[in-house]
Backbone as ProteinMPNN parsed JSONL, in Angstrom:
{"seq_chain_A": "AVDAEGMVLRVLHEHRRQLAENLLYRAKGAAGNNDMHFEAFFYSSIHFGLLEQEEAMRDPNRLNYLVMNVMQPAEAQATLSSLYTPAAIRACVREQVLESKSSGAQARREKIVDWLRANVPVGFREGEPDDERREAWVFEKIHDDQYVLRDQALNYMLCRMRVLDGRLVIRPGGLCEEVVAEGAPGRPAPGPEVGAGRS", "coords_chain_A": {"N_chain_A": [[-18.661, 121.588, -87.505], [-21.039, 122.604, -88.832], [-22.771, 122.014, -91.765], [-23.673, 123.2, -95.039], [-26.815, 121.958, -95.655], [-27.625, 120.706, -93.115], [-27.606, 122.35, -92.072], [-29.744, 123.92, -93.192], [-32.174, 122.285, -92.302], [-31.685, 122.323, -89.896], [-32.683, 125.065, -89.366], [-35.184, 124.492, -90.617], [-36.213, 122.468, -89.336], [-37.025, 123.538, -86.68], [-38.886, 125.221, -87.648], [-40.487, 123.459, -87.821], [-40.981, 122.419, -84.939], [-42.204, 125.086, -83.825], [-44.163, 125.727, -85.436], [-46.343, 123.437, -84.252], [-46.083, 123.518, -81.753], [-47.346, 125.502, -81.374], [-49.881, 124.536, -82.143], [-50.586, 123.052, -80.201], [-50.378, 124.25, -78.061], [-53.295, 125.313, -78.671], [-54.729, 123.399, -79.031], [-54.996, 121.943, -75.873], [-56.4, 124.444, -74.647], [-58.575, 124.578, -75.516], [-59.433, 122.556, -75.221], [-59.01, 121.979, -72.751], [-57.689, 120.379, -71.259], [-54.155, 120.018, -69.226], [-52.162, 118.459, -69.018], [-49.46, 116.159, -69.073], [-49.753, 113.75, -70.515], [-51.762, 114.175, -71.85], [-50.427, 115.775, -74.354], [-47.932, 114.153, -75.007], [-50.168, 112.321, -76.111], [-51.087, 114.213, -78.576], [-48.0, 114.51, -79.833], [-47.751, 111.832, -80.619], [-49.448, 111.949, -82.021], [-49.112, 112.892, -84.532], [-46.931, 113.153, -87.494], [-44.745, 114.884, -88.733], [-41.64, 115.352, -88.145], [-40.232, 115.619, -86.428], [-38.656, 115.533, -83.192], [-39.448, 115.565, -80.982], [-41.937, 113.266, -81.205], [-40.307, 110.884, -81.213], [-39.952, 110.994, -78.436], [-42.24, 110.709, -77.508], [-43.378, 108.252, -77.946], [-43.333, 107.009, -75.973], [-44.552, 106.684, -74.252], [-46.942, 105.018, -73.018], [-49.543, 106.161, -71.789], [-50.513, 107.667, -72.87], [-52.825, 106.981, -74.631], [-54.24, 106.463, -73.464], [-55.985, 108.823, -74.049], [-57.163, 107.954, -76.496], [-60.129, 107.295, -76.897], [-61.245, 108.926, -75.57], [-61.514, 111.121, -77.31], [-60.388, 114.157, -77.515], [-59.388, 115.079, -79.551], [-59.074, 115.785, -82.592], [-57.175, 113.703, -84.333], [-56.014, 113.975, -87.131], [-57.5, 116.28, -87.887], [-55.837, 117.759, -87.316], [-53.496, 117.358, -87.98], [-53.518, 117.899, -90.702], [-53.654, 121.019, -90.369], [-51.263, 121.4, -89.77], [-50.06, 120.423, -91.996], [-51.073, 122.132, -93.901], [-50.184, 124.86, -93.106], [-47.176, 124.147, -93.775], [-46.27, 124.659, -96.141], [-44.601, 124.441, -99.366], [-43.834, 127.121, -100.413], [-44.432, 128.58, -97.668], [-41.671, 127.213, -96.531], [-39.75, 128.455, -98.319], [-39.975, 130.718, -97.296], [-39.222, 130.669, -94.69], [-37.02, 129.297, -94.719], [-35.187, 131.919, -95.763], [-35.602, 133.556, -93.9], [-34.613, 133.115, -91.456], [-32.431, 132.766, -92.244], [-31.032, 133.752, -95.011], [-31.943, 136.654, -95.109], [-31.345, 137.511, -92.447], [-29.885, 139.138, -90.112], [-28.488, 138.297, -87.508], [-26.097, 137.274, -85.205], [-23.256, 136.126, -87.251], [-25.228, 135.132, -89.23], [-24.053, 135.806, -92.158], [-22.095, 134.202, -92.773], [-23.473, 131.802, -92.927], [-25.18, 131.992, -95.198], [-23.307, 132.846, -97.254], [-22.02, 129.611, -96.933], [-24.827, 128.595, -97.796], [-24.544, 129.69, -100.775], [-21.924, 128.887, -101.516], [-22.733, 125.92, -101.557], [-24.888, 126.023, -103.939], [-23.263, 126.3, -106.08], [-21.553, 124.529, -106.104], [-22.862, 122.769, -107.0], [-24.164, 121.9, -109.945], [-27.029, 122.018, -111.525], [-27.747, 118.68, -112.843], [-27.747, 118.793, -116.272], [-28.037, 121.61, -116.996], [-26.605, 123.758, -119.701], [-25.471, 121.62, -120.941], [-22.229, 120.03, -121.94], [-20.976, 122.16, -122.496], [-17.749, 123.871, -121.121], [-16.767, 122.934, -117.489], [-16.374, 125.019, -115.868], [-17.01, 127.021, -117.611], [-20.238, 126.105, -117.678], [-20.081, 126.247, -114.936], [-20.356, 129.409, -113.849], [-21.537, 130.606, -115.582], [-23.874, 129.458, -113.897], [-24.269, 130.334, -111.489], [-23.797, 133.043, -112.144], [-26.542, 133.963, -113.294], [-28.563, 132.407, -112.921], [-28.403, 132.163, -109.853], [-28.641, 134.316, -108.019], [-31.095, 137.436, -108.882], [-31.203, 140.633, -110.488], [-30.659, 142.271, -108.224], [-29.011, 141.046, -106.977], [-30.063, 138.939, -105.009], [-32.1, 135.711, -103.87], [-33.043, 133.751, -105.834], [-36.125, 131.967, -106.486], [-36.176, 129.655, -107.924], [-33.144, 128.865, -107.38], [-33.165, 128.423, -104.7], [-35.324, 126.1, -104.405], [-33.838, 124.163, -105.623], [-32.284, 123.69, -104.37], [-33.484, 122.629, -101.867], [-34.816, 120.389, -103.303], [-33.247, 118.269, -103.692], [-32.033, 117.753, -101.134], [-34.346, 116.36, -100.806], [-36.64, 117.358, -98.89], [-38.411, 119.106, -100.867], [-40.351, 117.934, -103.163], [-38.165, 116.316, -105.828], [-38.441, 114.805, -108.573], [-38.771, 116.58, -111.083], [-36.871, 117.998, -111.239], [-35.258, 117.535, -113.457], [-35.133, 119.26, -114.75], [-33.638, 121.743, -116.745], [-32.462, 124.445, -115.21], [-32.941, 124.209, -112.955], [-35.183, 123.959, -111.652], [-38.347, 123.588, -109.756], [-40.311, 121.093, -109.143], [-44.0, 122.243, -107.113], [-43.719, 121.05, -104.655], [-44.255, 119.409, -100.932], [-42.051, 116.643, -100.429], [-43.378, 113.579, -100.482], [-42.627, 111.294, -97.252], [-40.526, 113.066, -96.584], [-39.36, 115.605, -93.855], [-42.6, 116.399, -92.275], [-44.449, 115.996, -93.611], [-46.077, 113.112, -93.933], [-45.003, 110.379, -95.286], [-46.81, 107.776, -96.92], [-49.301, 105.64, -95.336], [-50.519, 104.042, -92.689], [-53.911, 105.844, -91.831], [-53.466, 108.75, -90.412], [-53.145, 109.421, -86.681], [-53.416, 106.603, -83.832], [-50.676, 105.826, -84.143], [-48.282, 104.275, -82.359], [-48.225, 101.33, -79.873]], "CA_chain_A": [[-19.265, 122.966, -88.067], [-22.451, 122.483, -89.613], [-22.738, 121.911, -93.287], [-25.179, 123.67, -95.441], [-27.567, 121.004, -95.816], [-27.367, 120.589, -92.039], [-27.665, 124.087, -91.404], [-30.592, 124.606, -93.79], [-32.818, 120.969, -91.923], [-31.98, 122.488, -88.38], [-33.957, 125.705, -89.334], [-36.659, 123.957, -90.57], [-36.809, 121.578, -88.007], [-36.972, 124.406, -85.509], [-40.293, 126.085, -87.775], [-42.579, 122.702, -87.574], [-41.443, 122.863, -83.676], [-42.874, 125.908, -83.453], [-45.902, 125.43, -86.07], [-46.738, 121.894, -83.539], [-45.784, 123.98, -80.709], [-48.488, 126.851, -81.093], [-51.285, 123.9, -82.481], [-50.483, 122.581, -78.972], [-51.027, 125.378, -77.171], [-54.144, 125.762, -79.166], [-55.586, 121.76, -78.487], [-54.358, 122.694, -74.899], [-56.713, 125.421, -74.644], [-59.965, 123.904, -76.245], [-60.012, 120.736, -74.31], [-58.925, 122.004, -71.067], [-56.578, 120.43, -70.717], [-52.427, 121.13, -69.111], [-51.512, 116.757, -68.653], [-48.455, 116.274, -70.16], [-49.84, 112.665, -71.938], [-52.673, 114.689, -73.323], [-49.284, 116.609, -74.68], [-47.318, 112.936, -75.813], [-50.615, 111.914, -77.274], [-50.277, 114.974, -79.104], [-47.115, 115.133, -80.806], [-48.288, 110.505, -80.627], [-50.736, 111.774, -83.0], [-48.986, 113.584, -85.471], [-46.606, 113.051, -88.37], [-44.159, 116.257, -88.292], [-40.748, 115.094, -88.102], [-40.321, 116.436, -84.579], [-37.87, 115.01, -82.365], [-40.915, 115.305, -79.714], [-42.76, 112.574, -81.23], [-40.059, 110.251, -80.86], [-40.407, 110.402, -76.35], [-44.29, 111.015, -76.597], [-43.939, 107.62, -77.803], [-42.852, 106.164, -75.037], [-45.952, 107.644, -72.706], [-48.229, 104.192, -72.315], [-50.253, 106.506, -71.17], [-51.424, 108.777, -74.077], [-53.382, 106.01, -75.848], [-56.236, 106.757, -72.793], [-57.403, 109.892, -75.19], [-57.932, 108.177, -78.066], [-61.382, 106.643, -76.773], [-61.668, 110.147, -74.844], [-62.224, 112.387, -78.584], [-60.444, 115.487, -77.35], [-58.729, 115.826, -80.75], [-58.638, 114.569, -84.124], [-55.569, 113.144, -84.926], [-56.426, 113.855, -88.456], [-57.536, 117.824, -88.227], [-54.302, 118.529, -86.182], [-52.468, 116.688, -89.442], [-54.781, 118.704, -91.592], [-53.722, 122.032, -90.133], [-49.793, 121.318, -90.032], [-49.618, 120.413, -93.544], [-51.142, 123.382, -94.604], [-48.922, 125.476, -93.053], [-46.065, 123.551, -93.891], [-45.994, 124.674, -97.745], [-43.327, 124.916, -100.161], [-43.763, 128.795, -99.615], [-44.266, 128.609, -96.341], [-40.765, 126.489, -96.71], [-38.837, 129.257, -98.65], [-39.861, 132.325, -96.207], [-38.846, 130.491, -93.511], [-34.61, 129.828, -95.129], [-35.295, 133.73, -96.238], [-36.086, 134.765, -92.707], [-34.131, 132.929, -90.847], [-30.959, 131.995, -93.122], [-30.46, 134.608, -96.619], [-32.134, 137.425, -95.229], [-31.37, 137.471, -91.211], [-29.176, 139.716, -89.839], [-28.341, 137.729, -86.714], [-24.348, 137.4, -85.288], [-22.988, 134.683, -88.399], [-25.425, 135.239, -90.945], [-23.336, 136.545, -93.121], [-21.516, 132.886, -93.193], [-24.763, 131.163, -93.19], [-25.705, 132.601, -96.245], [-22.145, 132.034, -98.513], [-22.54, 128.347, -96.985], [-26.093, 128.005, -98.982], [-24.148, 129.844, -102.081], [-21.107, 127.715, -101.79], [-23.345, 124.48, -101.96], [-24.944, 126.007, -104.905], [-21.865, 127.014, -106.317], [-20.414, 123.502, -106.078], [-24.019, 121.781, -107.445], [-24.717, 122.294, -110.863], [-28.138, 120.945, -111.717], [-27.243, 118.111, -114.488], [-28.218, 118.922, -117.918], [-27.652, 123.15, -117.408], [-25.906, 123.848, -119.956], [-24.331, 120.469, -121.099], [-21.55, 119.63, -123.278], [-20.12, 123.44, -122.219], [-17.093, 123.622, -119.364], [-17.876, 122.929, -116.091], [-15.866, 126.135, -115.377], [-18.131, 127.975, -117.569], [-20.793, 126.613, -116.757], [-20.572, 126.963, -113.006], [-19.426, 130.654, -114.121], [-23.616, 130.668, -115.682], [-24.62, 128.933, -113.206], [-23.865, 131.395, -110.207], [-24.197, 134.499, -112.572], [-27.925, 133.945, -114.234], [-29.932, 131.232, -112.102], [-28.679, 132.007, -108.926], [-29.123, 135.73, -107.851], [-31.503, 138.257, -109.443], [-30.222, 141.694, -110.282], [-30.759, 143.028, -106.719], [-29.106, 139.71, -105.602], [-31.506, 138.357, -103.508], [-31.477, 134.916, -104.44], [-34.209, 133.445, -106.81], [-36.833, 130.267, -106.191], [-35.693, 128.414, -108.082], [-32.343, 127.95, -106.88], [-33.651, 127.686, -103.623], [-35.88, 125.09, -104.78], [-33.154, 123.164, -106.736], [-31.46, 122.732, -103.233], [-34.818, 122.038, -100.81], [-35.208, 119.274, -103.98], [-31.869, 117.844, -103.576], [-32.216, 117.874, -100.217], [-35.376, 116.301, -100.311], [-37.559, 118.827, -98.711], [-39.469, 119.243, -101.644], [-40.682, 116.707, -104.206], [-37.388, 116.716, -106.589], [-39.034, 114.783, -109.564], [-39.7, 118.2, -111.948], [-35.724, 118.867, -111.428], [-34.252, 117.532, -114.108], [-35.497, 120.869, -116.359], [-32.112, 122.485, -117.031], [-31.737, 125.465, -114.763], [-32.376, 124.108, -111.619], [-36.691, 123.926, -111.579], [-38.882, 122.201, -109.244], [-41.875, 120.641, -108.648], [-43.752, 122.868, -105.953], [-44.763, 119.629, -103.251], [-43.338, 119.129, -100.391], [-41.732, 115.291, -100.907], [-43.617, 112.302, -99.618], [-41.897, 111.314, -96.482], [-39.619, 114.585, -95.405], [-39.597, 115.729, -92.165], [-42.697, 117.555, -92.204], [-44.775, 115.552, -94.992], [-45.845, 111.548, -93.494], [-44.712, 109.262, -96.322], [-48.461, 107.434, -97.136], [-49.319, 104.474, -94.763], [-51.451, 104.138, -92.356], [-53.862, 106.5, -90.811], [-53.23, 109.408, -89.075], [-54.779, 108.751, -85.22], [-53.098, 106.117, -83.324], [-49.671, 106.27, -83.451], [-47.696, 102.87, -81.802], [-48.582, 101.491, -78.486]], "C_chain_A": [[-20.034, 121.857, -88.649], [-23.112, 122.569, -90.983], [-24.069, 122.842, -94.024], [-26.518, 123.188, -95.587], [-28.418, 120.726, -94.447], [-28.239, 121.94, -91.274], [-29.429, 124.141, -91.775], [-31.986, 123.552, -92.963], [-32.812, 121.439, -89.845], [-33.228, 123.844, -88.431], [-35.22, 125.117, -89.831], [-37.254, 123.049, -89.979], [-37.142, 122.535, -86.523], [-38.851, 125.125, -85.955], [-40.891, 125.182, -87.34], [-42.275, 122.759, -85.673], [-41.958, 123.75, -83.261], [-43.963, 126.28, -84.296], [-46.809, 124.135, -84.142], [-46.676, 123.137, -82.231], [-47.348, 124.645, -80.468], [-50.138, 125.512, -81.499], [-51.624, 123.157, -80.771], [-51.147, 123.02, -78.416], [-53.166, 125.435, -76.724], [-55.453, 124.351, -78.035], [-55.627, 121.722, -77.268], [-55.864, 123.221, -74.382], [-58.716, 125.427, -74.789], [-60.985, 122.763, -75.406], [-60.019, 121.051, -72.949], [-58.16, 121.793, -70.287], [-55.048, 120.522, -70.401], [-52.251, 119.742, -69.278], [-50.82, 116.512, -69.522], [-48.865, 114.699, -70.634], [-50.731, 113.069, -72.487], [-50.795, 115.571, -74.245], [-48.542, 115.318, -75.879], [-48.95, 112.701, -76.553], [-50.471, 113.08, -78.093], [-49.591, 114.418, -80.372], [-46.824, 112.877, -81.493], [-48.29, 111.062, -82.385], [-50.561, 112.769, -84.734], [-47.839, 113.093, -86.78], [-45.616, 114.338, -88.866], [-42.991, 116.315, -88.665], [-39.841, 115.573, -87.567], [-39.172, 115.489, -83.818], [-38.591, 114.481, -81.389], [-41.719, 114.139, -80.053], [-41.975, 111.18, -81.507], [-40.69, 109.564, -79.012], [-41.476, 109.941, -76.812], [-44.829, 109.207, -77.224], [-44.003, 106.601, -77.072], [-43.706, 105.955, -73.77], [-47.092, 106.833, -73.422], [-49.244, 105.309, -72.612], [-51.458, 107.611, -71.487], [-51.955, 108.231, -74.888], [-54.497, 106.691, -75.122], [-56.909, 107.844, -73.503], [-57.338, 109.793, -76.799], [-59.471, 107.804, -77.95], [-61.863, 108.517, -76.172], [-62.316, 111.354, -75.688], [-61.883, 114.026, -78.017], [-59.82, 116.42, -78.024], [-58.708, 115.148, -80.91], [-58.08, 115.611, -84.714], [-55.13, 114.008, -86.675], [-56.823, 115.852, -88.84], [-56.172, 118.541, -87.539], [-53.275, 118.096, -87.367], [-52.404, 117.951, -90.604], [-53.642, 120.444, -91.578], [-52.244, 122.033, -90.483], [-49.527, 121.676, -91.145], [-49.627, 121.567, -93.882], [-50.959, 124.689, -94.037], [-47.661, 125.496, -93.668], [-45.836, 123.332, -95.5], [-44.899, 124.942, -98.373], [-42.957, 126.906, -100.017], [-43.251, 129.615, -98.256], [-42.154, 128.34, -95.694], [-39.4, 128.162, -96.981], [-38.788, 130.269, -97.412], [-39.638, 131.668, -94.708], [-37.325, 130.493, -93.45], [-34.469, 130.993, -95.186], [-35.525, 133.97, -94.826], [-35.416, 134.51, -91.715], [-32.309, 132.767, -91.136], [-30.04, 133.725, -94.245], [-31.127, 135.903, -96.127], [-32.025, 137.859, -93.264], [-29.865, 138.48, -91.221], [-28.229, 139.838, -87.92], [-26.769, 137.702, -86.735], [-24.301, 135.765, -86.215], [-23.424, 134.264, -89.432], [-25.404, 135.154, -91.785], [-23.313, 134.914, -93.934], [-22.092, 131.743, -92.91], [-25.115, 131.109, -94.592], [-24.585, 132.042, -96.798], [-22.067, 130.612, -98.388], [-23.596, 127.137, -97.907], [-25.205, 128.363, -100.9], [-23.271, 129.297, -102.812], [-21.502, 126.509, -101.867], [-23.896, 124.672, -103.222], [-23.986, 126.069, -106.217], [-21.546, 125.466, -107.194], [-21.647, 121.63, -106.448], [-24.68, 121.849, -108.671], [-25.886, 121.859, -111.086], [-27.42, 120.141, -112.493], [-28.253, 117.962, -115.983], [-28.573, 120.685, -118.424], [-26.252, 122.963, -118.139], [-24.383, 122.459, -120.868], [-23.636, 120.587, -122.529], [-20.601, 120.814, -123.066], [-19.049, 122.634, -120.803], [-17.372, 123.703, -118.83], [-17.139, 124.023, -115.407], [-16.163, 127.594, -116.449], [-19.613, 127.792, -117.638], [-21.209, 126.225, -115.171], [-20.471, 128.408, -113.126], [-21.144, 131.019, -114.404], [-24.052, 130.526, -114.932], [-25.236, 129.98, -112.027], [-24.524, 132.577, -110.768], [-25.866, 135.101, -113.135], [-28.461, 132.861, -113.938], [-29.594, 131.424, -111.606], [-29.43, 133.14, -108.172], [-29.902, 136.506, -108.642], [-31.06, 139.088, -109.762], [-30.066, 141.85, -109.165], [-30.003, 142.268, -105.742], [-29.42, 138.868, -104.611], [-31.617, 137.207, -104.842], [-32.491, 133.973, -104.753], [-34.237, 132.099, -106.359], [-36.351, 129.153, -107.071], [-34.516, 127.67, -107.914], [-32.243, 127.724, -105.955], [-34.274, 126.332, -103.122], [-34.987, 123.844, -105.422], [-32.179, 122.423, -105.66], [-32.598, 122.132, -101.943], [-35.162, 121.122, -101.767], [-33.913, 118.36, -103.344], [-31.65, 117.315, -101.805], [-33.552, 116.813, -99.487], [-36.846, 116.902, -99.571], [-38.747, 118.821, -98.981], [-39.267, 118.226, -103.042], [-39.192, 117.33, -105.733], [-37.611, 115.814, -108.051], [-39.321, 115.76, -110.415], [-38.044, 118.09, -111.856], [-34.57, 118.486, -112.537], [-34.272, 118.325, -114.978], [-34.226, 121.417, -116.199], [-32.69, 123.804, -116.085], [-32.665, 125.331, -113.013], [-34.635, 124.145, -111.126], [-37.235, 122.356, -110.043], [-40.029, 121.891, -108.565], [-42.413, 121.406, -107.13], [-44.708, 121.746, -104.739], [-43.928, 119.716, -102.375], [-43.593, 117.624, -99.96], [-42.483, 114.411, -99.842], [-42.791, 111.73, -98.708], [-40.571, 112.067, -95.59], [-40.352, 114.799, -94.474], [-41.042, 116.768, -92.92], [-43.838, 116.844, -93.457], [-45.272, 113.603, -94.743], [-45.967, 111.807, -95.062], [-46.514, 108.21, -96.631], [-48.282, 105.558, -96.684], [-50.533, 104.925, -94.373], [-52.242, 105.525, -91.852], [-53.65, 107.281, -89.827], [-53.691, 109.635, -87.72], [-53.353, 108.839, -83.742], [-51.81, 105.432, -82.768], [-49.328, 104.603, -82.688], [-48.237, 103.112, -79.997], [-47.071, 101.16, -77.837]], "O_chain_A": [[-19.78, 120.673, -88.866], [-24.072, 123.328, -91.12], [-25.177, 123.044, -93.527], [-27.411, 124.033, -95.646], [-29.634, 120.544, -94.498], [-29.05, 122.223, -90.393], [-30.273, 124.347, -90.903], [-33.036, 124.19, -93.038], [-33.542, 121.064, -88.927], [-34.306, 123.809, -87.839], [-36.281, 125.404, -89.276], [-38.453, 122.771, -89.988], [-37.472, 122.021, -85.455], [-39.737, 125.415, -85.152], [-41.803, 125.417, -86.547], [-43.244, 123.11, -85.001], [-42.393, 123.557, -82.126], [-44.72, 127.163, -83.894], [-47.662, 124.437, -83.308], [-47.818, 123.523, -81.982], [-48.205, 124.347, -79.637], [-51.268, 125.762, -81.081], [-52.737, 122.846, -80.346], [-52.281, 122.652, -78.108], [-53.899, 125.507, -75.737], [-56.284, 124.347, -77.126], [-56.76, 121.278, -77.083], [-56.515, 122.419, -73.712], [-59.647, 126.068, -74.301], [-62.129, 122.39, -75.148], [-60.784, 120.581, -72.108], [-57.811, 122.318, -69.229], [-54.443, 121.127, -71.286], [-52.042, 119.809, -70.49], [-51.187, 116.544, -70.696], [-47.956, 114.334, -71.38], [-50.924, 112.644, -73.626], [-51.08, 114.94, -75.262], [-48.551, 115.403, -77.107], [-48.915, 112.959, -77.756], [-49.321, 113.019, -78.529], [-50.077, 114.034, -81.436], [-46.061, 112.551, -82.403], [-47.629, 110.807, -83.392], [-51.359, 113.123, -85.602], [-48.396, 112.035, -87.076], [-46.237, 114.822, -89.813], [-42.775, 117.176, -89.518], [-38.769, 115.933, -88.054], [-39.109, 114.406, -84.401], [-38.526, 113.332, -80.95], [-42.395, 113.819, -79.076], [-42.66, 110.268, -81.969], [-41.301, 108.593, -78.566], [-41.77, 108.766, -76.589], [-45.983, 108.785, -77.139], [-44.542, 105.521, -77.315], [-43.569, 105.319, -72.725], [-47.95, 107.345, -74.142], [-49.76, 105.324, -73.729], [-52.467, 108.099, -70.978], [-51.828, 108.664, -76.033], [-55.424, 107.301, -75.655], [-58.133, 107.902, -73.613], [-57.384, 110.569, -77.753], [-60.123, 108.02, -78.972], [-62.888, 109.07, -76.57], [-63.134, 112.197, -75.318], [-62.717, 114.932, -78.021], [-59.592, 117.612, -77.817], [-58.518, 114.076, -80.336], [-58.086, 116.766, -85.14], [-54.049, 114.454, -87.062], [-56.45, 116.477, -89.832], [-55.806, 119.709, -87.41], [-52.216, 118.714, -87.478], [-51.5, 118.621, -91.105], [-53.044, 120.87, -92.566], [-51.93, 122.662, -91.493], [-48.993, 122.723, -91.512], [-48.609, 122.197, -94.17], [-51.599, 125.628, -94.51], [-47.084, 126.516, -94.046], [-45.409, 122.317, -96.05], [-44.152, 125.778, -97.863], [-42.005, 127.564, -99.598], [-42.455, 130.485, -97.904], [-41.549, 128.986, -94.839], [-38.591, 128.672, -96.205], [-37.8, 130.541, -96.729], [-39.935, 132.294, -93.691], [-36.562, 131.138, -92.731], [-33.463, 131.382, -94.592], [-35.694, 135.187, -94.743], [-35.36, 135.394, -90.86], [-31.344, 132.691, -90.376], [-28.994, 134.364, -94.134], [-30.835, 136.696, -97.023], [-32.887, 138.668, -92.922], [-29.016, 138.515, -92.111], [-27.679, 140.777, -87.345], [-26.113, 137.961, -87.744], [-24.936, 134.728, -86.022], [-22.925, 133.55, -90.302], [-26.251, 134.636, -92.513], [-23.913, 134.471, -94.913], [-21.443, 130.728, -92.657], [-25.342, 130.003, -95.082], [-24.601, 130.819, -96.939], [-22.027, 130.022, -99.468], [-23.524, 125.992, -98.352], [-25.245, 127.616, -101.878], [-23.3, 129.093, -104.026], [-20.631, 125.749, -102.29], [-23.651, 123.735, -103.982], [-24.405, 125.764, -107.334], [-21.372, 125.287, -108.399], [-21.51, 120.414, -106.318], [-25.907, 121.865, -108.569], [-25.821, 120.716, -110.634], [-26.398, 120.638, -112.965], [-29.126, 117.211, -116.418], [-29.058, 121.084, -119.483], [-25.228, 122.42, -117.725], [-23.185, 122.466, -121.15], [-24.03, 120.958, -123.635], [-19.431, 120.624, -123.399], [-19.205, 121.687, -120.031], [-18.365, 124.428, -118.771], [-17.276, 123.983, -114.184], [-15.772, 128.747, -116.267], [-20.356, 128.774, -117.665], [-22.256, 126.016, -114.558], [-20.527, 128.785, -111.956], [-21.855, 131.59, -113.577], [-24.944, 131.348, -114.723], [-26.412, 130.275, -111.813], [-25.496, 133.125, -110.248], [-26.23, 136.264, -113.309], [-28.924, 132.237, -114.892], [-29.856, 130.317, -112.077], [-30.583, 133.011, -107.76], [-29.331, 136.377, -109.725], [-29.872, 138.888, -109.507], [-28.937, 141.458, -108.87], [-29.99, 142.364, -104.515], [-28.932, 138.309, -103.628], [-31.427, 137.373, -106.047], [-32.852, 133.293, -103.792], [-33.348, 131.32, -106.016], [-36.216, 127.96, -106.802], [-34.416, 126.455, -108.089], [-31.394, 126.876, -105.681], [-34.046, 125.673, -102.108], [-35.464, 122.733, -105.658], [-31.578, 121.351, -105.725], [-32.292, 121.183, -101.221], [-36.176, 120.597, -101.306], [-34.1, 117.825, -102.251], [-30.951, 116.326, -101.584], [-33.756, 116.542, -98.304], [-37.982, 116.682, -99.991], [-39.761, 118.684, -98.297], [-38.255, 117.933, -103.68], [-39.252, 118.376, -106.38], [-36.771, 116.193, -108.868], [-40.545, 115.814, -110.533], [-37.785, 118.102, -113.059], [-33.412, 118.901, -112.577], [-33.552, 118.251, -115.973], [-33.891, 121.427, -115.015], [-33.758, 124.143, -116.595], [-32.883, 126.234, -112.206], [-34.962, 124.474, -109.985], [-36.896, 121.239, -109.653], [-40.541, 122.417, -107.577], [-41.695, 121.347, -106.132], [-45.843, 121.746, -104.261], [-42.792, 120.064, -102.697], [-44.615, 117.199, -99.42], [-42.285, 114.472, -98.628], [-41.766, 111.465, -99.335], [-39.963, 111.813, -94.55], [-41.498, 114.45, -94.191], [-40.842, 117.616, -93.789], [-43.887, 117.624, -94.408], [-44.689, 112.829, -95.503], [-46.509, 112.65, -95.776], [-47.294, 108.756, -95.851], [-47.645, 104.644, -97.208], [-51.35, 105.656, -94.933], [-51.494, 106.415, -91.448], [-53.601, 106.938, -88.646], [-54.819, 110.122, -87.659], [-52.758, 109.717, -83.117], [-51.635, 104.817, -81.716], [-50.284, 103.841, -82.544], [-48.48, 104.071, -79.264], [-46.904, 101.185, -76.618]]}, "name": "protein", "num_of_chains": 1, "seq": "AVDAEGMVLRVLHEHRRQLAENLLYRAKGAAGNNDMHFEAFFYSSIHFGLLEQEEAMRDPNRLNYLVMNVMQPAEAQATLSSLYTPAAIRACVREQVLESKSSGAQARREKIVDWLRANVPVGFREGEPDDERREAWVFEKIHDDQYVLRDQALNYMLCRMRVLDGRLVIRPGGLCEEVVAEGAPGRPAPGPEVGAGRS"}
């Protein structure tokens, strides 16, 4: 069985894959090109945490497109990054898991709540007994009055998973900086300019 973190990461990977696929179709249309090597060039030129990127790197013919100037990799990367924001990530998790009506959705929601229940933030009601801390966290911080999972709780989980930047998560209550973490799937780590990939 997939645990809560694995489930969320899988949902986000599929979301990124759809974003990249939509942009690929647009790039193909703009270039008037439906060649499979162009597709490999596209995926090897972006850093978006996709399995397709690994496969694309094995196609040496993709490098021909570097000199043809049919697509600007930096622009493609910027477009994808602008679509994969903390708000978009939360919206995806809400739509695909927390508010989904598909088969098994309730069990998936319960996995997230169980994860949050088991991971009370360090510093939250410090000094109180563990049972009281956990009860206060569950009933005061995880859900609002309508029993909707709060953004702060979802942020906290995503920070702990290193999807969002968790450098501010030390603050009580599970608050988290509104930044996609460097090196997280969907955001490249600092390094060479996006474009050429490996040969």
